[in-house]
mmCIF file of C-alpha atoms in Angstrom:
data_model
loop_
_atom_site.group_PDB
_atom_site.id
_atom_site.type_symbol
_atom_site.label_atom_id
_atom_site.label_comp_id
_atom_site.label_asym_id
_atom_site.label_seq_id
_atom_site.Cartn_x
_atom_site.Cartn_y
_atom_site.Cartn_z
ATOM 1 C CA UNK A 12 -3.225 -21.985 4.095
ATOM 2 C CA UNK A 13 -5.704 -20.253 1.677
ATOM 3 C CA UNK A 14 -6.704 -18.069 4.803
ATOM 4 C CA UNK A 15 -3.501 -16.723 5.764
ATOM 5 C CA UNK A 16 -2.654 -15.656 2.333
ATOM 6 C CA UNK A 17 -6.368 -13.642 2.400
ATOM 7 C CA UNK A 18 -5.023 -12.538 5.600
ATOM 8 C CA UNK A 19 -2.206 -11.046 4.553
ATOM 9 C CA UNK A 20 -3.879 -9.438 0.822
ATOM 10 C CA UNK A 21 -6.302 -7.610 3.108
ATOM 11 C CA UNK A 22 -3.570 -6.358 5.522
ATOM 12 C CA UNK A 23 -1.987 -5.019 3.064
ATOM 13 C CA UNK A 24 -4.117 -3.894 1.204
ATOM 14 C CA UNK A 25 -5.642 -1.753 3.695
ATOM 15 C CA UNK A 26 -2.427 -0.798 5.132
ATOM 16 C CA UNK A 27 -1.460 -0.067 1.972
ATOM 17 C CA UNK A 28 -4.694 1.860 1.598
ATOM 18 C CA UNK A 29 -5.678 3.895 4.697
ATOM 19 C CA UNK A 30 -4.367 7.642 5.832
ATOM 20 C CA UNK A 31 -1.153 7.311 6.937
ATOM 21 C CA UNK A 32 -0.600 9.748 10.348
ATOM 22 C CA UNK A 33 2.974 9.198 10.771
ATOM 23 C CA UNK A 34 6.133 9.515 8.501
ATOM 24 C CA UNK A 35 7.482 6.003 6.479
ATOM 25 C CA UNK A 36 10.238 6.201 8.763
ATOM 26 C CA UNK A 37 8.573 5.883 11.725
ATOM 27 C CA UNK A 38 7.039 3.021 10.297
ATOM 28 C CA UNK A 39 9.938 1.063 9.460
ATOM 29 C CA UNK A 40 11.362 1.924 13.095
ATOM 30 C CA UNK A 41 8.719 0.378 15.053
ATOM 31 C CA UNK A 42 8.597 -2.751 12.774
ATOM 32 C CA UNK A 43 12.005 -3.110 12.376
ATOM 33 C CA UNK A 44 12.071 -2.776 16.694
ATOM 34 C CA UNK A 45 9.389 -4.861 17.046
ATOM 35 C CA UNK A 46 11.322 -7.978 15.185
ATOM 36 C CA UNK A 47 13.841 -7.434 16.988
ATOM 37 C CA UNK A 48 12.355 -7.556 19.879
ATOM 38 C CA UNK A 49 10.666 -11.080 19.325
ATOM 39 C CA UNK A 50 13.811 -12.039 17.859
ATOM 40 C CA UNK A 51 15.718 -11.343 21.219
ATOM 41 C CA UNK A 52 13.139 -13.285 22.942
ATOM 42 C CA UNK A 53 13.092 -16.209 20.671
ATOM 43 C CA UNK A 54 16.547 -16.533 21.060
ATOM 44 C CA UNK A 55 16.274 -16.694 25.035
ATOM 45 C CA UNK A 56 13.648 -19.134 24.969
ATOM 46 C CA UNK A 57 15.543 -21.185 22.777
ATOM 47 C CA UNK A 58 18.575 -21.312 25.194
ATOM 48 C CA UNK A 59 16.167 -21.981 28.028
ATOM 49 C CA UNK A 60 14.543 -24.647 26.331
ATOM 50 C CA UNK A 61 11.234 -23.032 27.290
ATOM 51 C CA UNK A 62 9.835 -24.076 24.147
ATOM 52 C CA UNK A 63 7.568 -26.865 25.059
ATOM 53 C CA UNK A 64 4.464 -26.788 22.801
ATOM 54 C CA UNK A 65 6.415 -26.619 19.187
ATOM 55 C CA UNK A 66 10.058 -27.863 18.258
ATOM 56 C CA UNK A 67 12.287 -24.264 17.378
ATOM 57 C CA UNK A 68 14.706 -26.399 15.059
ATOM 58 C CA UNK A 69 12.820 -26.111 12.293
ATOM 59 C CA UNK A 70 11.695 -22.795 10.410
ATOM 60 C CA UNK A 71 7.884 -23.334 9.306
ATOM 61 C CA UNK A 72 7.046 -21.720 6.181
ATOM 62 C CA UNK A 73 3.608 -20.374 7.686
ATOM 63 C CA UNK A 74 5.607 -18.551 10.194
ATOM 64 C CA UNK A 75 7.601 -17.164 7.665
ATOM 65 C CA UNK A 76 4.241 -15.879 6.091
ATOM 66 C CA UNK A 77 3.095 -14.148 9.239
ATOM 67 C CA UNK A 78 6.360 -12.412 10.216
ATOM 68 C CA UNK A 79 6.876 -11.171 6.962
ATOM 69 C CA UNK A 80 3.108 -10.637 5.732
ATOM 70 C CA UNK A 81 0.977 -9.921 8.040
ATOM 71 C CA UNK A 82 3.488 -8.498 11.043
ATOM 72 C CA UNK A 83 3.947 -5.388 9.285
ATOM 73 C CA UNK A 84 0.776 -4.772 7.876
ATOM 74 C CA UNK A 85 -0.284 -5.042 11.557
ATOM 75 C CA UNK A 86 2.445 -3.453 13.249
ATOM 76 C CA UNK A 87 1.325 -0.053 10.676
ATOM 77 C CA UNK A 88 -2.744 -0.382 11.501
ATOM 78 C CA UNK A 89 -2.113 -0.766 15.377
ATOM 79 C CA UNK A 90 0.639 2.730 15.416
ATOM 80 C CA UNK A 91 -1.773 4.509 12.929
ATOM 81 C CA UNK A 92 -5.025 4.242 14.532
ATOM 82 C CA UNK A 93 -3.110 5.231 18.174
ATOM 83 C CA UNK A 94 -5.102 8.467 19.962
ATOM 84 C CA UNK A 95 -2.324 10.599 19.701
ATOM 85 C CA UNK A 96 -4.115 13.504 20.236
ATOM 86 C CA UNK A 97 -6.954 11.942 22.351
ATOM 87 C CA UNK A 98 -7.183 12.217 26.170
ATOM 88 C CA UNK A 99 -5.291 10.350 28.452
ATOM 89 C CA UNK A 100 -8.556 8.048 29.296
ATOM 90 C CA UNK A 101 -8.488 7.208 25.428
ATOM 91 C CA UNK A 102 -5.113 6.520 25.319
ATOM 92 C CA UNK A 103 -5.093 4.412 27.527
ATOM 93 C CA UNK A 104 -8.159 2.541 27.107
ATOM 94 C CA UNK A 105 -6.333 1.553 23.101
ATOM 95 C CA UNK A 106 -3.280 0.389 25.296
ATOM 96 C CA UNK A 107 -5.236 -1.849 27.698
ATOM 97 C CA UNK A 108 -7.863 -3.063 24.908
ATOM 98 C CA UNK A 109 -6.637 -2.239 21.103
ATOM 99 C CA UNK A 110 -8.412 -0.627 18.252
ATOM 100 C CA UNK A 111 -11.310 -1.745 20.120
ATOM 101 C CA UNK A 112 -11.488 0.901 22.486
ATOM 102 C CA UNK A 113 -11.644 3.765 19.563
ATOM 103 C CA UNK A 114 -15.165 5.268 20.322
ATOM 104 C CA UNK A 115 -13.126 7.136 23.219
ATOM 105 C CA UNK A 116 -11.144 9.053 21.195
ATOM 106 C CA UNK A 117 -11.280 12.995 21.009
ATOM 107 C CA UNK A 118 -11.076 13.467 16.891
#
């Protein structure tokens, strides 16, 4: 428990922290979409009883931690540090392999 919540002080901090390339807007769009998203699919897996490795009835506080600590933090780093003006080899090298793939990028 002590790790997540250093895990989610340092992504925040440094997505608090680091040049921001896009407007706040944009920001809250893509988080915002992206719980949505898992939220849709959450709610299908739940009908389908395709859960089979955790039981969905109950909400876990941890999971509460990462959706709403950590999610967004990482949500902002991942958009941010996108190639936008890279070539098309870097850009998709980031969407294949992450941040990882960086040392590709054109500026």
């Amino acid at each position: 428990m002590i790790t997540l919540v250093i895990s989610i002080f340092i992504f925040n901090l440094v997505a608090f922290l680091m040049k921001k390339k896009l407007l706040p807007y944009e920001y809250y769009a893509s988080i915002l979409f992206g719980l949505l998203v898992s939220e849709i699919a959450d709610r299908f897996t739940d009908k389908y009883n395709w859960y089979y490795f955790f039981e969905p009835y109950f909400i876990e506080g941890k999971t509460l931690l990462v959706l709403f600590g950590i999610y967004p933090a990482a949500t902002m780093l991942i958009i941010n540090w996108y190639p936008y003006h890279g070539s098309k080899k870097a850009k998709i090298f980031y969407l294949l392999f992450g941040p990882s793939s960086l040392p590709f990028t054109n500026g």
